[in-house]
């Protein structure tokens, strides 16, 4: 790793950073969880559920001589919703120390497992975990912080069966872009010679649909040729503006700049028969329904952009 570049954001605790690191390092080697017991012995139902969820049909995981998939290692140690009662305080102290220094966010970065012997139904699981290492302060794209690695040793009937290393980054988030930059604008449509006529129509508040000059098939979105007969000759018809929601999705994630989830994206079937992807407005995102009647209108997004959208017409 290169260290020559200056750090992108100032660390939250600048002067005492080295002193902090010394305090953090004191936790290396300390117990994170001592002599915990798995809530269930290795068992066939959990193996079966895991294999179904993963789509893993390997025969080694079935039948009288079944072993558990090695990648299930951590599953046998998980506390479920009720958790494990016997965690040591060291990990919480380390976390609190990092929180207090401003490294309040956490992200899991990677995990490594090592398998020493197969686990079989009936094996009793015990495990303990140690804080293996705390990194010096690092600056990442997410922000500045420390990587903390814990190693869990998993035993079956007292015999070491595998290890599970888990690394997190505790960090102070870098300043968010939205605080530094003006509010993002919606993406611009790509206007080219194949669709320029459509956008010219939008500028006049007309939703234009292409019509094949040879076979009269309507088409949308705009294309250079007719999918029905191959003709490249066309004219346009202006949509009446009435339609129905043919299908829709509600966008929750991922967030895009300039969009404010959740919001509904509709596939609207126009009265003319073609379908248009657009926003459905005038109704909460969770009230959009297939078959809902909608009517075209034009939304002024910003000084340079106007878009056709569809307003719900229900309950008039
Ligand atoms: Zn045609």
PDB file of C-alpha atoms and ligand atoms in Angstrom:
ATOM      1  CA  UNK A   1       0.000   0.000   0.000  1.00  0.00           C
ATOM      2  CA  UNK A   2       1.219   3.458  -0.842  1.00  0.00           C
ATOM      3  CA  UNK A   3       1.468   6.000   1.927  1.00  0.00           C
ATOM      4  CA  UNK A   4       2.901   8.889  -0.055  1.00  0.00           C
ATOM      5  CA  UNK A   5      -0.409  10.548  -0.890  1.00  0.00           C
ATOM      6  CA  UNK A   6      -1.751  13.048   1.589  1.00  0.00           C
ATOM      7  CA  UNK A   7      -4.828  11.935   3.467  1.00  0.00           C
ATOM      8  CA  UNK A   8      -8.058  12.978   1.863  1.00  0.00           C
ATOM      9  CA  UNK A   9      -9.773  14.077   5.037  1.00  0.00           C
ATOM     10  CA  UNK A  10      -8.459  15.254   8.373  1.00  0.00           C
ATOM     11  CA  UNK A  11      -8.604  12.572  11.044  1.00  0.00           C
ATOM     12  CA  UNK A  12     -10.932  13.430  13.885  1.00  0.00           C
ATOM     13  CA  UNK A  13      -8.283  13.230  16.601  1.00  0.00           C
ATOM     14  CA  UNK A  14      -5.131  14.491  15.011  1.00  0.00           C
ATOM     15  CA  UNK A  15      -2.515  15.107  17.682  1.00  0.00           C
ATOM     16  CA  UNK A  16      -3.328  12.176  19.975  1.00  0.00           C
ATOM     17  CA  UNK A  17      -3.630   9.735  17.041  1.00  0.00           C
ATOM     18  CA  UNK A  18      -0.443   7.849  17.872  1.00  0.00           C
ATOM     19  CA  UNK A  19      -1.391   7.722  21.533  1.00  0.00           C
ATOM     20  CA  UNK A  20      -4.763   6.344  20.503  1.00  0.00           C
ATOM     21  CA  UNK A  21      -3.127   3.679  18.370  1.00  0.00           C
ATOM     22  CA  UNK A  22      -1.025   2.584  21.317  1.00  0.00           C
ATOM     23  CA  UNK A  23      -4.170   2.209  23.391  1.00  0.00           C
ATOM     24  CA  UNK A  24      -5.900   0.293  20.592  1.00  0.00           C
ATOM     25  CA  UNK A  25      -2.953  -2.048  20.139  1.00  0.00           C
ATOM     26  CA  UNK A  26      -3.140  -2.994  23.787  1.00  0.00           C
ATOM     27  CA  UNK A  27      -6.267  -4.960  22.850  1.00  0.00           C
ATOM     28  CA  UNK A  28      -4.383  -7.208  20.426  1.00  0.00           C
ATOM     29  CA  UNK A  29      -4.438 -10.722  21.797  1.00  0.00           C
ATOM     30  CA  UNK A  30      -7.309 -10.040  24.178  1.00  0.00           C
ATOM     31  CA  UNK A  31     -10.285 -12.330  24.282  1.00  0.00           C
ATOM     32  CA  UNK A  32     -13.355 -11.203  22.375  1.00  0.00           C
ATOM     33  CA  UNK A  33     -15.482 -14.185  23.287  1.00  0.00           C
ATOM     34  CA  UNK A  34     -14.368 -16.998  25.547  1.00  0.00           C
ATOM     35  CA  UNK A  35     -15.419 -20.631  25.549  1.00  0.00           C
ATOM     36  CA  UNK A  36     -18.795 -20.054  23.932  1.00  0.00           C
ATOM     37  CA  UNK A  37     -20.944 -22.974  22.924  1.00  0.00           C
ATOM     38  CA  UNK A  38     -22.855 -23.367  19.685  1.00  0.00           C
ATOM     39  CA  UNK A  39     -26.592 -23.224  20.259  1.00  0.00           C
ATOM     40  CA  UNK A  40     -27.116 -26.491  18.404  1.00  0.00           C
ATOM     41  CA  UNK A  41     -24.844 -29.374  17.593  1.00  0.00           C
ATOM     42  CA  UNK A  42     -24.051 -29.810  13.899  1.00  0.00           C
ATOM     43  CA  UNK A  43     -27.303 -31.169  12.502  1.00  0.00           C
ATOM     44  CA  UNK A  44     -28.909 -32.352   9.294  1.00  0.00           C
ATOM     45  CA  UNK A  45     -31.839 -29.902   9.156  1.00  0.00           C
ATOM     46  CA  UNK A  46     -29.534 -26.864   9.259  1.00  0.00           C
ATOM     47  CA  UNK A  47     -27.295 -28.460   6.635  1.00  0.00           C
ATOM     48  CA  UNK A  48     -30.300 -29.132   4.419  1.00  0.00           C
ATOM     49  CA  UNK A  49     -31.635 -25.575   4.767  1.00  0.00           C
ATOM     50  CA  UNK A  50     -28.208 -24.140   4.021  1.00  0.00           C
ATOM     51  CA  UNK A  51     -27.789 -26.309   0.919  1.00  0.00           C
ATOM     52  CA  UNK A  52     -31.241 -25.334  -0.316  1.00  0.00           C
ATOM     53  CA  UNK A  53     -30.557 -21.643   0.250  1.00  0.00           C
ATOM     54  CA  UNK A  54     -27.183 -21.879  -1.517  1.00  0.00           C
ATOM     55  CA  UNK A  55     -28.428 -24.143  -4.276  1.00  0.00           C
ATOM     56  CA  UNK A  56     -25.683 -26.634  -3.385  1.00  0.00           C
ATOM     57  CA  UNK A  57     -26.709 -30.194  -4.277  1.00  0.00           C
ATOM     58  CA  UNK A  58     -23.341 -31.834  -3.607  1.00  0.00           C
ATOM     59  CA  UNK A  59     -23.941 -35.440  -2.461  1.00  0.00           C
ATOM     60  CA  UNK A  60     -21.352 -35.162   0.341  1.00  0.00           C
ATOM     61  CA  UNK A  61     -23.864 -33.079   2.302  1.00  0.00           C
ATOM     62  CA  UNK A  62     -26.624 -35.733   2.238  1.00  0.00           C
ATOM     63  CA  UNK A  63     -27.187 -39.229   3.493  1.00  0.00           C
ATOM     64  CA  UNK A  64     -25.890 -41.235   6.428  1.00  0.00           C
ATOM     65  CA  UNK A  65     -22.248 -40.160   5.948  1.00  0.00           C
ATOM     66  CA  UNK A  66     -23.077 -36.496   5.378  1.00  0.00           C
ATOM     67  CA  UNK A  67     -20.631 -33.784   6.376  1.00  0.00           C
ATOM     68  CA  UNK A  68     -21.536 -30.128   6.762  1.00  0.00           C
ATOM     69  CA  UNK A  69     -20.456 -27.739   3.993  1.00  0.00           C
ATOM     70  CA  UNK A  70     -17.174 -26.230   5.247  1.00  0.00           C
ATOM     71  CA  UNK A  71     -18.455 -22.721   4.501  1.00  0.00           C
ATOM     72  CA  UNK A  72     -21.118 -23.269   7.188  1.00  0.00           C
ATOM     73  CA  UNK A  73     -18.366 -22.900   9.797  1.00  0.00           C
ATOM     74  CA  UNK A  74     -19.628 -19.596  11.145  1.00  0.00           C
ATOM     75  CA  UNK A  75     -23.268 -20.702  11.086  1.00  0.00           C
ATOM     76  CA  UNK A  76     -22.657 -23.099  13.996  1.00  0.00           C
ATOM     77  CA  UNK A  77     -21.352 -20.235  16.127  1.00  0.00           C
ATOM     78  CA  UNK A  78     -24.100 -17.709  15.492  1.00  0.00           C
ATOM     79  CA  UNK A  79     -26.199 -16.552  18.394  1.00  0.00           C
ATOM     80  CA  UNK A  80     -29.423 -15.958  16.482  1.00  0.00           C
ATOM     81  CA  UNK A  81     -31.795 -13.200  17.497  1.00  0.00           C
ATOM     82  CA  UNK A  82     -31.237 -13.774  21.209  1.00  0.00           C
ATOM     83  CA  UNK A  83     -27.443 -13.502  20.886  1.00  0.00           C
ATOM     84  CA  UNK A  84     -24.724 -15.035  23.020  1.00  0.00           C
ATOM     85  CA  UNK A  85     -24.669 -14.080  26.708  1.00  0.00           C
ATOM     86  CA  UNK A  86     -20.991 -14.729  27.325  1.00  0.00           C
ATOM     87  CA  UNK A  87     -19.165 -12.106  25.298  1.00  0.00           C
ATOM     88  CA  UNK A  88     -16.129 -10.571  26.943  1.00  0.00           C
ATOM     89  CA  UNK A  89     -15.963  -6.836  27.447  1.00  0.00           C
ATOM     90  CA  UNK A  90     -12.728  -6.307  25.529  1.00  0.00           C
ATOM     91  CA  UNK A  91     -14.300  -5.992  22.091  1.00  0.00           C
ATOM     92  CA  UNK A  92     -16.939  -3.572  23.388  1.00  0.00           C
ATOM     93  CA  UNK A  93     -14.231  -1.514  25.124  1.00  0.00           C
ATOM     94  CA  UNK A  94     -12.209  -1.369  21.929  1.00  0.00           C
ATOM     95  CA  UNK A  95     -15.320  -0.320  19.992  1.00  0.00           C
ATOM     96  CA  UNK A  96     -16.130   2.352  22.551  1.00  0.00           C
ATOM     97  CA  UNK A  97     -12.578   3.687  22.363  1.00  0.00           C
ATOM     98  CA  UNK A  98     -12.874   3.982  18.584  1.00  0.00           C
ATOM     99  CA  UNK A  99     -16.324   5.577  18.866  1.00  0.00           C
ATOM    100  CA  UNK A 100     -14.952   8.098  21.340  1.00  0.00           C
ATOM    101  CA  UNK A 101     -12.191   9.062  18.899  1.00  0.00           C
ATOM    102  CA  UNK A 102     -14.810   9.802  16.223  1.00  0.00           C
ATOM    103  CA  UNK A 103     -14.561   6.484  14.357  1.00  0.00           C
ATOM    104  CA  UNK A 104     -18.250   5.827  14.800  1.00  0.00           C
ATOM    105  CA  UNK A 105     -19.060   4.021  11.541  1.00  0.00           C
ATOM    106  CA  UNK A 106     -18.371   0.384  10.861  1.00  0.00           C
ATOM    107  CA  UNK A 107     -18.159  -1.725   7.746  1.00  0.00           C
ATOM    108  CA  UNK A 108     -17.273  -5.385   7.409  1.00  0.00           C
ATOM    109  CA  UNK A 109     -14.433  -5.654   4.912  1.00  0.00           C
ATOM    110  CA  UNK A 110     -13.509  -9.314   4.556  1.00  0.00           C
ATOM    111  CA  UNK A 111     -13.485 -12.720   6.122  1.00  0.00           C
ATOM    112  CA  UNK A 112     -11.133 -15.665   5.773  1.00  0.00           C
ATOM    113  CA  UNK A 113     -11.829 -19.202   6.831  1.00  0.00           C
ATOM    114  CA  UNK A 114      -9.549 -22.177   7.255  1.00  0.00           C
ATOM    115  CA  UNK A 115     -10.932 -25.696   7.503  1.00  0.00           C
ATOM    116  CA  UNK A 116      -9.001 -28.266   9.492  1.00  0.00           C
ATOM    117  CA  UNK A 117     -11.441 -31.112   9.711  1.00  0.00           C
ATOM    118  CA  UNK A 118     -14.984 -31.808   8.465  1.00  0.00           C
ATOM    119  CA  UNK A 119     -17.951 -31.196  10.722  1.00  0.00           C
ATOM    120  CA  UNK A 120     -20.516 -33.987  10.989  1.00  0.00           C
ATOM    121  CA  UNK A 121     -24.016 -34.167  12.416  1.00  0.00           C
ATOM    122  CA  UNK A 122     -23.751 -34.662  16.166  1.00  0.00           C
ATOM    123  CA  UNK A 123     -20.518 -32.671  16.618  1.00  0.00           C
ATOM    124  CA  UNK A 124     -20.722 -30.312  19.575  1.00  0.00           C
ATOM    125  CA  UNK A 125     -19.412 -26.873  18.754  1.00  0.00           C
ATOM    126  CA  UNK A 126     -17.431 -24.596  21.023  1.00  0.00           C
ATOM    127  CA  UNK A 127     -15.556 -21.502  19.982  1.00  0.00           C
ATOM    128  CA  UNK A 128     -13.572 -18.605  21.287  1.00  0.00           C
ATOM    129  CA  UNK A 129     -12.532 -15.411  19.621  1.00  0.00           C
ATOM    130  CA  UNK A 130      -9.533 -13.182  20.044  1.00  0.00           C
ATOM    131  CA  UNK A 131      -8.843  -9.638  18.856  1.00  0.00           C
ATOM    132  CA  UNK A 132      -6.002 -10.565  16.556  1.00  0.00           C
ATOM    133  CA  UNK A 133      -4.891  -7.180  15.282  1.00  0.00           C
ATOM    134  CA  UNK A 134      -5.718  -3.501  15.104  1.00  0.00           C
ATOM    135  CA  UNK A 135      -4.223  -1.656  12.142  1.00  0.00           C
ATOM    136  CA  UNK A 136      -2.522   1.722  12.232  1.00  0.00           C
ATOM    137  CA  UNK A 137      -4.761   4.556  11.135  1.00  0.00           C
ATOM    138  CA  UNK A 138      -5.686   4.216   7.450  1.00  0.00           C
ATOM    139  CA  UNK A 139      -7.485   6.508   5.083  1.00  0.00           C
ATOM    140  CA  UNK A 140      -9.849   4.819   2.670  1.00  0.00           C
ATOM    141  CA  UNK A 141     -12.468   6.097   0.269  1.00  0.00           C
ATOM    142  CA  UNK A 142     -15.047   5.632   3.028  1.00  0.00           C
ATOM    143  CA  UNK A 143     -13.076   7.653   5.526  1.00  0.00           C
ATOM    144  CA  UNK A 144     -10.221   7.388   8.021  1.00  0.00           C
ATOM    145  CA  UNK A 145     -10.139   4.693  10.657  1.00  0.00           C
ATOM    146  CA  UNK A 146      -8.644   1.447  11.935  1.00  0.00           C
ATOM    147  CA  UNK A 147      -9.113  -2.111  10.716  1.00  0.00           C
ATOM    148  CA  UNK A 148      -9.891  -4.571  13.510  1.00  0.00           C
ATOM    149  CA  UNK A 149      -9.391  -8.286  12.887  1.00  0.00           C
ATOM    150  CA  UNK A 150     -10.854 -10.940  15.140  1.00  0.00           C
ATOM    151  CA  UNK A 151     -10.058 -14.623  14.834  1.00  0.00           C
ATOM    152  CA  UNK A 152     -12.506 -17.243  15.959  1.00  0.00           C
ATOM    153  CA  UNK A 153     -11.319 -20.776  16.621  1.00  0.00           C
ATOM    154  CA  UNK A 154     -14.111 -23.297  16.172  1.00  0.00           C
ATOM    155  CA  UNK A 155     -13.853 -26.676  17.891  1.00  0.00           C
ATOM    156  CA  UNK A 156     -15.851 -29.836  17.317  1.00  0.00           C
ATOM    157  CA  UNK A 157     -15.999 -32.070  20.395  1.00  0.00           C
ATOM    158  CA  UNK A 158     -13.020 -30.143  21.698  1.00  0.00           C
ATOM    159  CA  UNK A 159     -10.867 -30.549  18.570  1.00  0.00           C
ATOM    160  CA  UNK A 160      -9.907 -27.517  16.464  1.00  0.00           C
ATOM    161  CA  UNK A 161     -12.019 -27.800  13.285  1.00  0.00           C
ATOM    162  CA  UNK A 162     -11.533 -24.415  11.645  1.00  0.00           C
ATOM    163  CA  UNK A 163     -10.755 -20.754  12.061  1.00  0.00           C
ATOM    164  CA  UNK A 164     -12.767 -17.765  10.977  1.00  0.00           C
ATOM    165  CA  UNK A 165     -11.079 -14.381  10.623  1.00  0.00           C
ATOM    166  CA  UNK A 166     -13.318 -11.379  10.369  1.00  0.00           C
ATOM    167  CA  UNK A 167     -12.140  -7.857   9.614  1.00  0.00           C
ATOM    168  CA  UNK A 168     -14.037  -4.616  10.046  1.00  0.00           C
ATOM    169  CA  UNK A 169     -13.134  -1.004   9.442  1.00  0.00           C
ATOM    170  CA  UNK A 170     -14.177   1.394  12.215  1.00  0.00           C
ATOM    171  CA  UNK A 171     -14.010   4.810  10.623  1.00  0.00           C
ATOM    172  CA  UNK A 172     -15.028   8.438  10.567  1.00  0.00           C
ATOM    173  CA  UNK A 173     -17.023   8.884   7.365  1.00  0.00           C
ATOM    174  CA  UNK A 174     -15.505  11.177   4.770  1.00  0.00           C
ATOM    175  CA  UNK A 175     -17.643  14.258   4.176  1.00  0.00           C
ATOM    176  CA  UNK A 176     -20.564  13.324   1.995  1.00  0.00           C
ATOM    177  CA  UNK A 177     -20.601  14.698  -1.506  1.00  0.00           C
ATOM    178  CA  UNK A 178     -24.019  16.215  -1.079  1.00  0.00           C
ATOM    179  CA  UNK A 179     -22.606  18.515   1.565  1.00  0.00           C
ATOM    180  CA  UNK A 180     -19.826  19.679  -0.714  1.00  0.00           C
ATOM    181  CA  UNK A 181     -21.511  19.922  -4.070  1.00  0.00           C
ATOM    182  CA  UNK A 182     -24.704  21.504  -5.256  1.00  0.00           C
ATOM    183  CA  UNK A 183     -27.658  19.145  -5.474  1.00  0.00           C
ATOM    184  CA  UNK A 184     -27.163  16.723  -8.318  1.00  0.00           C
ATOM    185  CA  UNK A 185     -29.291  17.192 -11.422  1.00  0.00           C
ATOM    186  CA  UNK A 186     -31.178  14.382 -13.031  1.00  0.00           C
ATOM    187  CA  UNK A 187     -29.255  12.612 -15.776  1.00  0.00           C
ATOM    188  CA  UNK A 188     -29.638  14.193 -19.209  1.00  0.00           C
ATOM    189  CA  UNK A 189     -31.269  12.146 -21.941  1.00  0.00           C
ATOM    190  CA  UNK A 190     -29.004  11.154 -24.817  1.00  0.00           C
ATOM    191  CA  UNK A 191     -30.447  12.941 -27.820  1.00  0.00           C
ATOM    192  CA  UNK A 192     -29.278  11.605 -31.173  1.00  0.00           C
ATOM    193  CA  UNK A 193     -30.489  11.608 -34.760  1.00  0.00           C
ATOM    194  CA  UNK A 194     -32.654   8.563 -34.114  1.00  0.00           C
ATOM    195  CA  UNK A 195     -34.637  10.132 -31.280  1.00  0.00           C
ATOM    196  CA  UNK A 196     -34.254  13.891 -31.795  1.00  0.00           C
ATOM    197  CA  UNK A 197     -37.838  14.077 -33.072  1.00  0.00           C
ATOM    198  CA  UNK A 198     -39.136  12.658 -29.830  1.00  0.00           C
ATOM    199  CA  UNK A 199     -37.384  15.345 -27.771  1.00  0.00           C
ATOM    200  CA  UNK A 200     -38.498  18.033 -30.201  1.00  0.00           C
ATOM    201  CA  UNK A 201     -42.036  16.847 -29.455  1.00  0.00           C
ATOM    202  CA  UNK A 202     -41.461  16.997 -25.708  1.00  0.00           C
ATOM    203  CA  UNK A 203     -40.304  20.609 -26.101  1.00  0.00           C
ATOM    204  CA  UNK A 204     -43.765  21.318 -27.587  1.00  0.00           C
ATOM    205  CA  UNK A 205     -45.534  19.232 -24.926  1.00  0.00           C
ATOM    206  CA  UNK A 206     -46.412  16.543 -27.428  1.00  0.00           C
ATOM    207  CA  UNK A 207     -45.636  12.861 -26.900  1.00  0.00           C
ATOM    208  CA  UNK A 208     -44.822  11.613 -30.383  1.00  0.00           C
ATOM    209  CA  UNK A 209     -44.951   7.947 -31.313  1.00  0.00           C
ATOM    210  CA  UNK A 210     -43.311   6.697 -34.485  1.00  0.00           C
ATOM    211  CA  UNK A 211     -45.501   5.043 -37.125  1.00  0.00           C
ATOM    212  CA  UNK A 212     -44.137   2.928 -39.931  1.00  0.00           C
ATOM    213  CA  UNK A 213     -44.936   4.585 -43.258  1.00  0.00           C
ATOM    214  CA  UNK A 214     -45.268   1.180 -44.910  1.00  0.00           C
ATOM    215  CA  UNK A 215     -47.133  -1.101 -42.505  1.00  0.00           C
ATOM    216  CA  UNK A 216     -48.435   1.534 -40.018  1.00  0.00           C
ATOM    217  CA  UNK A 217     -47.073  -0.316 -36.985  1.00  0.00           C
ATOM    218  CA  UNK A 218     -46.551   2.059 -34.076  1.00  0.00           C
ATOM    219  CA  UNK A 219     -43.279   1.883 -32.213  1.00  0.00           C
ATOM    220  CA  UNK A 220     -41.825   3.276 -29.004  1.00  0.00           C
ATOM    221  CA  UNK A 221     -39.108   4.000 -27.986  1.00  0.00           C
ATOM    222  CA  UNK A 222     -37.883   5.583 -31.170  1.00  0.00           C
ATOM    223  CA  UNK A 223     -35.894   3.381 -33.539  1.00  0.00           C
ATOM    224  CA  UNK A 224     -34.443   3.894 -37.008  1.00  0.00           C
ATOM    225  CA  UNK A 225     -36.456   1.053 -38.547  1.00  0.00           C
ATOM    226  CA  UNK A 226     -39.683  -0.898 -38.228  1.00  0.00           C
ATOM    227  CA  UNK A 227     -39.447  -4.145 -36.284  1.00  0.00           C
ATOM    228  CA  UNK A 228     -42.498  -5.499 -38.104  1.00  0.00           C
ATOM    229  CA  UNK A 229     -41.519  -4.983 -41.757  1.00  0.00           C
ATOM    230  CA  UNK A 230     -38.008  -3.532 -41.720  1.00  0.00           C
ATOM    231  CA  UNK A 231     -38.996  -0.305 -43.410  1.00  0.00           C
ATOM    232  CA  UNK A 232     -37.013   2.780 -42.561  1.00  0.00           C
ATOM    233  CA  UNK A 233     -39.776   5.176 -43.611  1.00  0.00           C
ATOM    234  CA  UNK A 234     -41.864   6.641 -40.823  1.00  0.00           C
ATOM    235  CA  UNK A 235     -43.995   9.487 -39.645  1.00  0.00           C
ATOM    236  CA  UNK A 236     -45.397  10.239 -36.209  1.00  0.00           C
ATOM    237  CA  UNK A 237     -48.681  10.301 -34.368  1.00  0.00           C
ATOM    238  CA  UNK A 238     -49.263  12.367 -31.276  1.00  0.00           C
ATOM    239  CA  UNK A 239     -50.313  10.302 -28.272  1.00  0.00           C
ATOM    240  CA  UNK A 240     -53.665  11.283 -26.778  1.00  0.00           C
ATOM    241  CA  UNK A 241     -52.004  11.196 -23.350  1.00  0.00           C
ATOM    242  CA  UNK A 242     -54.263   8.638 -21.755  1.00  0.00           C
ATOM    243  CA  UNK A 243     -52.877   5.314 -20.605  1.00  0.00           C
ATOM    244  CA  UNK A 244     -52.795   2.713 -17.879  1.00  0.00           C
ATOM    245  CA  UNK A 245     -50.036   1.327 -15.667  1.00  0.00           C
ATOM    246  CA  UNK A 246     -49.032  -1.921 -17.357  1.00  0.00           C
ATOM    247  CA  UNK A 247     -46.363  -2.711 -14.743  1.00  0.00           C
ATOM    248  CA  UNK A 248     -44.221  -0.866 -12.253  1.00  0.00           C
ATOM    249  CA  UNK A 249     -41.376  -1.177  -9.780  1.00  0.00           C
ATOM    250  CA  UNK A 250     -40.703   0.825  -6.630  1.00  0.00           C
ATOM    251  CA  UNK A 251     -37.079   1.907  -6.418  1.00  0.00           C
ATOM    252  CA  UNK A 252     -35.647   1.761  -2.904  1.00  0.00           C
ATOM    253  CA  UNK A 253     -32.009   1.037  -3.647  1.00  0.00           C
ATOM    254  CA  UNK A 254     -29.445   1.914  -4.823  1.00  0.00           C
ATOM    255  CA  UNK A 255     -29.784   5.643  -4.246  1.00  0.00           C
ATOM    256  CA  UNK A 256     -28.853   7.853  -7.194  1.00  0.00           C
ATOM    257  CA  UNK A 257     -28.040  11.513  -6.859  1.00  0.00           C
ATOM    258  CA  UNK A 258     -31.058  13.646  -7.796  1.00  0.00           C
ATOM    259  CA  UNK A 259     -33.514  10.861  -7.045  1.00  0.00           C
ATOM    260  CA  UNK A 260     -35.253  10.563  -3.724  1.00  0.00           C
ATOM    261  CA  UNK A 261     -36.246   6.948  -3.042  1.00  0.00           C
ATOM    262  CA  UNK A 262     -38.621   5.297  -2.676  1.00  0.00           C
ATOM    263  CA  UNK A 263     -40.316   6.241  -5.922  1.00  0.00           C
ATOM    264  CA  UNK A 264     -42.391   4.398  -8.496  1.00  0.00           C
ATOM    265  CA  UNK A 265     -41.207   3.749 -12.041  1.00  0.00           C
ATOM    266  CA  UNK A 266     -44.082   2.779 -14.267  1.00  0.00           C
ATOM    267  CA  UNK A 267     -44.366   0.999 -17.580  1.00  0.00           C
ATOM    268  CA  UNK A 268     -47.343   2.859 -18.988  1.00  0.00           C
ATOM    269  CA  UNK A 269     -49.379   1.439 -21.844  1.00  0.00           C
ATOM    270  CA  UNK A 270     -50.672   4.295 -23.945  1.00  0.00           C
ATOM    271  CA  UNK A 271     -54.163   4.203 -25.421  1.00  0.00           C
ATOM    272  CA  UNK A 272     -52.401   3.843 -28.794  1.00  0.00           C
ATOM    273  CA  UNK A 273     -50.942   0.520 -27.608  1.00  0.00           C
ATOM    274  CA  UNK A 274     -47.232   1.260 -27.172  1.00  0.00           C
ATOM    275  CA  UNK A 275     -45.567   1.316 -23.755  1.00  0.00           C
ATOM    276  CA  UNK A 276     -43.482   4.054 -22.176  1.00  0.00           C
ATOM    277  CA  UNK A 277     -41.271   3.923 -19.103  1.00  0.00           C
ATOM    278  CA  UNK A 278     -41.813   6.979 -16.927  1.00  0.00           C
ATOM    279  CA  UNK A 279     -42.541   8.219 -13.443  1.00  0.00           C
ATOM    280  CA  UNK A 280     -46.022   7.876 -12.026  1.00  0.00           C
ATOM    281  CA  UNK A 281     -46.797  11.042 -10.089  1.00  0.00           C
ATOM    282  CA  UNK A 282     -49.648  12.386  -8.025  1.00  0.00           C
ATOM    283  CA  UNK A 283     -49.973   9.240  -5.941  1.00  0.00           C
ATOM    284  CA  UNK A 284     -47.785   7.804  -3.159  1.00  0.00           C
ATOM    285  CA  UNK A 285     -45.289   5.253  -4.466  1.00  0.00           C
ATOM    286  CA  UNK A 286     -47.040   2.451  -2.571  1.00  0.00           C
ATOM    287  CA  UNK A 287     -50.426   3.246  -4.102  1.00  0.00           C
ATOM    288  CA  UNK A 288     -49.377   2.683  -7.708  1.00  0.00           C
ATOM    289  CA  UNK A 289     -51.240  -0.327  -9.106  1.00  0.00           C
ATOM    290  CA  UNK A 290     -51.266  -2.323 -12.318  1.00  0.00           C
ATOM    291  CA  UNK A 291     -54.221  -1.179 -14.421  1.00  0.00           C
ATOM    292  CA  UNK A 292     -54.351   2.263 -12.818  1.00  0.00           C
ATOM    293  CA  UNK A 293     -55.472   4.893 -15.316  1.00  0.00           C
ATOM    294  CA  UNK A 294     -52.935   7.668 -15.837  1.00  0.00           C
ATOM    295  CA  UNK A 295     -52.701  10.808 -17.926  1.00  0.00           C
ATOM    296  CA  UNK A 296     -49.688  12.387 -19.566  1.00  0.00           C
ATOM    297  CA  UNK A 297     -48.267  15.634 -18.319  1.00  0.00           C
ATOM    298  CA  UNK A 298     -44.925  17.358 -18.640  1.00  0.00           C
ATOM    299  CA  UNK A 299     -42.694  17.834 -15.635  1.00  0.00           C
ATOM    300  CA  UNK A 300     -40.294  20.749 -15.558  1.00  0.00           C
ATOM    301  CA  UNK A 301     -37.263  19.127 -13.873  1.00  0.00           C
ATOM    302  CA  UNK A 302     -34.867  22.068 -14.123  1.00  0.00           C
ATOM    303  CA  UNK A 303     -34.106  24.930 -16.474  1.00  0.00           C
ATOM    304  CA  UNK A 304     -32.803  22.582 -19.173  1.00  0.00           C
ATOM    305  CA  UNK A 305     -34.953  19.522 -18.801  1.00  0.00           C
ATOM    306  CA  UNK A 306     -38.603  18.697 -19.184  1.00  0.00           C
ATOM    307  CA  UNK A 307     -39.879  15.122 -19.091  1.00  0.00           C
ATOM    308  CA  UNK A 308     -43.144  13.378 -19.896  1.00  0.00           C
ATOM    309  CA  UNK A 309     -44.597  11.812 -16.731  1.00  0.00           C
ATOM    310  CA  UNK A 310     -47.923  10.206 -15.930  1.00  0.00           C
ATOM    311  CA  UNK A 311     -50.322  11.395 -13.274  1.00  0.00           C
ATOM    312  CA  UNK A 312     -52.586   8.883 -11.583  1.00  0.00           C
ATOM    313  CA  UNK A 313     -56.219   9.471 -12.456  1.00  0.00           C
ATOM    314  CA  UNK A 314     -57.825   7.228  -9.844  1.00  0.00           C
ATOM    315  CA  UNK A 315     -60.567   8.396  -7.477  1.00  0.00           C
ATOM    316  CA  UNK A 316     -61.858  11.266  -9.491  1.00  0.00           C
TER     317      UNK A 316
HETATM  318 ZN1  LIG B   1     -43.465  -1.450 -40.834  1.00  0.00          ZN
END
